[in-house]
Amino acid sequence: MAETKKCIEYIYLKSDDINKYKNHIFVIPIGSIEQHCGLPLGLDSIIVSKIASDLCKVMNDVIIMPTIYYGFSPEWYNAKGTITLDMETFSGIIKSILNSIAKFGGKKIVFLNGHGGNSYILESVLREWISNNSETIILLINYWKVLNINIGHAGNVEKSIAKALNINIEESECNGKIDLYNGNAKIIVSGPKEESKTQEINEINLNHDDIILKIKEEIIKALNFVNEESGSFIL
């Protein structure tokens, strides 16, 4: 699919066409490849790829960039199957993509993030980059925050999100469990060597349209806020 009325995939554009689209919103899905108990290793990336694909069908002037499948997942490094970027590599990839978009004049960039472990380092990289590129607007969308849910890891909630998005996943008997500490301290320890997941009791009730429309509304609201303030922000 090269182009529909509302949706453009960047990989199908030609170099000579770029100038026509530099004022569009560039959506960059980013996830991870990491253990997900009995769920797919790439589930975080699969989810944001599907959200991005469906999102651009209900928005105008949006370009979907290729998904960044690898993320920052040292917490699962000891569990088999995980592929994590180190901090320097992760930062370098993000900066290089931003520099390339900025070079041809892209000014509105949305990172659609599907992995909690990416969040803090991604925000730090974007804050550093924006300080020298003040004409660019960057939105960082952690999709679970927009949906106001605690996504957990590889448990019932994440499985429910995938099902709501019509992502086919097989049921699993993986019973690994993560014990979460409820205090205020952040405990930093080496991650488990075996597959693990959070043990949410209930699934969520969001449907496909709820997910897509809430994220669409958040992007539009944030961009309108920046335009009204006539400034440049990372949000």
Short mmCIF file of C-alpha atoms in Angstrom, two decimals, residues 68-222:
data_model
loop_
_atom_site.label_atom_id
_atom_site.label_comp_id
_atom_site.label_asym_id
_atom_site.label_seq_id
_atom_site.Cartn_x
_atom_site.Cartn_y
_atom_site.Cartn_z
CA ILE A 68 12.07 0.64 15.61
CA TYR A 69 11.81 -2.96 16.80
CA TYR A 70 14.80 -2.99 19.14
CA GLY A 71 14.66 -1.15 22.44
CA PHE A 72 16.33 -0.69 25.81
CA SER A 73 15.64 -3.91 27.73
CA PRO A 74 18.57 -4.68 30.06
CA GLU A 75 16.09 -5.76 32.73
CA TRP A 76 15.35 -8.88 30.66
CA TYR A 77 18.87 -9.45 29.36
CA ASN A 78 19.30 -12.68 31.33
CA ALA A 79 16.09 -14.22 29.98
CA LYS A 80 16.49 -16.11 26.73
CA GLY A 81 15.37 -14.44 23.54
CA THR A 82 15.83 -10.85 24.68
CA ILE A 83 17.77 -8.52 22.38
CA THR A 84 18.58 -5.19 23.99
CA LEU A 85 20.43 -2.15 22.73
CA ASP A 86 22.91 -0.55 25.08
CA MET A 87 22.26 3.03 26.13
CA GLU A 88 24.77 4.57 23.72
CA THR A 89 23.45 2.63 20.73
CA PHE A 90 19.83 3.35 21.60
CA SER A 91 20.56 7.06 21.97
CA GLY A 92 22.53 7.14 18.73
CA ILE A 93 19.73 5.55 16.71
CA ILE A 94 17.14 8.00 18.02
CA LYS A 95 19.36 11.04 17.38
CA SER A 96 20.29 9.85 13.90
CA ILE A 97 16.65 9.41 12.91
CA LEU A 98 15.77 12.85 14.29
CA ASN A 99 18.70 14.47 12.50
CA SER A 100 17.65 12.88 9.23
CA ILE A 101 14.04 14.01 9.52
CA ALA A 102 15.10 17.50 10.50
CA LYS A 103 17.47 17.71 7.51
CA PHE A 104 14.62 17.44 5.00
CA GLY A 105 12.43 19.79 7.05
CA GLY A 106 10.16 17.55 9.14
CA LYS A 107 8.92 19.57 12.10
CA LYS A 108 6.27 17.43 13.84
CA ILE A 109 7.46 14.08 15.20
CA VAL A 110 5.57 11.61 17.38
CA PHE A 111 7.33 8.72 19.11
CA LEU A 112 4.70 6.06 19.78
CA ASN A 113 6.32 3.99 22.50
CA GLY A 114 5.27 0.46 23.44
CA HIS A 115 7.93 -0.49 26.01
CA GLY A 116 8.16 0.97 29.51
CA GLY A 117 11.91 0.41 29.65
CA ASN A 118 12.35 2.85 26.75
CA SER A 119 10.46 5.67 28.44
CA TYR A 120 13.01 7.43 30.63
CA ILE A 121 16.02 7.09 28.36
CA LEU A 122 13.91 8.08 25.34
CA GLU A 123 12.67 11.20 27.09
CA SER A 124 16.23 12.12 28.11
CA VAL A 125 17.51 11.75 24.55
CA LEU A 126 14.63 13.80 23.14
CA ARG A 127 15.11 16.57 25.69
CA GLU A 128 18.79 16.82 24.83
CA TRP A 129 18.15 16.81 21.08
CA ILE A 130 15.34 19.40 21.18
CA SER A 131 17.61 21.92 22.93
CA ASN A 132 19.46 22.39 19.62
CA ASN A 133 16.42 22.00 17.38
CA SER A 134 13.89 24.38 18.86
CA GLU A 135 11.74 24.63 15.72
CA THR A 136 10.75 20.97 15.97
CA ILE A 137 7.78 19.68 17.98
CA ILE A 138 8.21 16.23 19.50
CA LEU A 139 5.50 14.23 21.22
CA LEU A 140 6.38 11.19 23.31
CA ILE A 141 3.31 8.95 23.51
CA ASN A 142 3.53 6.05 25.96
CA TYR A 143 0.34 4.44 24.75
CA TRP A 144 -0.64 2.89 28.11
CA LYS A 145 -0.58 6.32 29.78
CA VAL A 146 -2.94 7.74 27.17
CA LEU A 147 -5.26 4.80 27.83
CA ASN A 148 -4.85 5.32 31.60
CA ILE A 149 -3.96 1.70 32.32
CA ASN A 150 -1.17 -0.11 34.13
CA ILE A 151 0.13 -2.26 31.31
CA GLY A 152 2.23 -4.60 33.44
CA HIS A 153 4.36 -7.07 31.52
CA ALA A 154 3.17 -10.06 29.49
CA GLY A 155 0.10 -10.47 31.69
CA ASN A 156 -3.65 -10.26 31.16
CA VAL A 157 -3.73 -6.53 30.46
CA GLU A 158 -1.12 -6.62 27.70
CA LYS A 159 -2.81 -9.71 26.26
CA SER A 160 -6.14 -7.85 26.31
CA ILE A 161 -4.63 -4.90 24.43
CA ALA A 162 -3.32 -7.23 21.73
CA LYS A 163 -6.69 -8.93 21.37
CA ALA A 164 -8.53 -5.59 21.21
CA LEU A 165 -6.23 -4.59 18.35
CA ASN A 166 -6.99 -7.86 16.53
CA ILE A 167 -3.45 -9.14 16.97
CA ASN A 168 -3.46 -12.93 16.88
CA ILE A 169 -1.63 -14.43 19.86
CA GLU A 170 -1.63 -17.98 21.11
CA GLU A 171 -2.64 -18.79 24.66
CA SER A 172 0.26 -19.89 26.82
CA GLU A 173 0.81 -21.90 29.97
CA CYS A 174 3.83 -19.84 30.97
CA ASN A 175 3.46 -19.22 34.71
CA GLY A 176 6.51 -17.11 35.50
CA LYS A 177 5.66 -14.32 37.95
CA ILE A 178 7.10 -10.90 38.75
CA ASP A 179 6.70 -9.77 42.36
CA LEU A 180 6.28 -5.99 42.27
CA TYR A 181 7.38 -3.80 45.19
CA ASN A 182 4.74 -1.22 46.18
CA GLY A 183 6.97 1.16 48.14
CA ASN A 184 8.49 4.45 47.00
CA ALA A 185 12.03 3.18 46.47
CA LYS A 186 13.09 2.06 43.02
CA ILE A 187 14.80 -1.30 43.45
CA ILE A 188 17.56 -1.96 40.90
CA VAL A 189 18.51 -5.62 40.65
CA SER A 190 19.61 -8.01 37.93
CA GLY A 191 16.61 -9.25 35.97
CA PRO A 192 15.28 -12.81 36.17
CA LYS A 193 16.84 -15.57 34.09
CA GLU A 194 13.51 -17.23 33.37
CA GLU A 195 10.42 -15.97 31.57
CA SER A 196 8.26 -13.80 33.81
CA LYS A 197 5.04 -11.82 33.77
CA THR A 198 2.86 -9.70 36.02
CA GLN A 199 -0.17 -11.44 37.44
CA GLU A 200 -3.12 -9.14 36.82
CA ILE A 201 -6.39 -10.76 37.81
CA ASN A 202 -8.68 -8.99 35.36
CA GLU A 203 -8.53 -8.18 31.69
CA ILE A 204 -9.41 -4.68 30.48
CA ASN A 205 -12.53 -3.66 28.58
CA LEU A 206 -11.11 -1.26 26.00
CA ASN A 207 -12.02 -2.03 22.41
CA HIS A 208 -10.18 -1.27 19.18
CA ASP A 209 -11.86 2.07 18.51
CA ASP A 210 -11.34 3.25 22.11
CA ILE A 211 -7.60 2.67 21.78
CA ILE A 212 -7.13 4.31 18.39
CA LEU A 213 -9.38 7.31 18.99
CA LYS A 214 -7.92 8.12 22.42
CA ILE A 215 -4.41 8.18 21.01
CA LYS A 216 -5.56 10.22 18.00
CA GLU A 217 -7.21 12.75 20.32
CA GLU A 218 -4.09 13.02 22.49
CA ILE A 219 -1.86 13.76 19.49
CA ILE A 220 -4.23 16.41 18.15
CA LYS A 221 -4.72 18.00 21.58
CA ALA A 222 -0.99 18.18 22.26
#
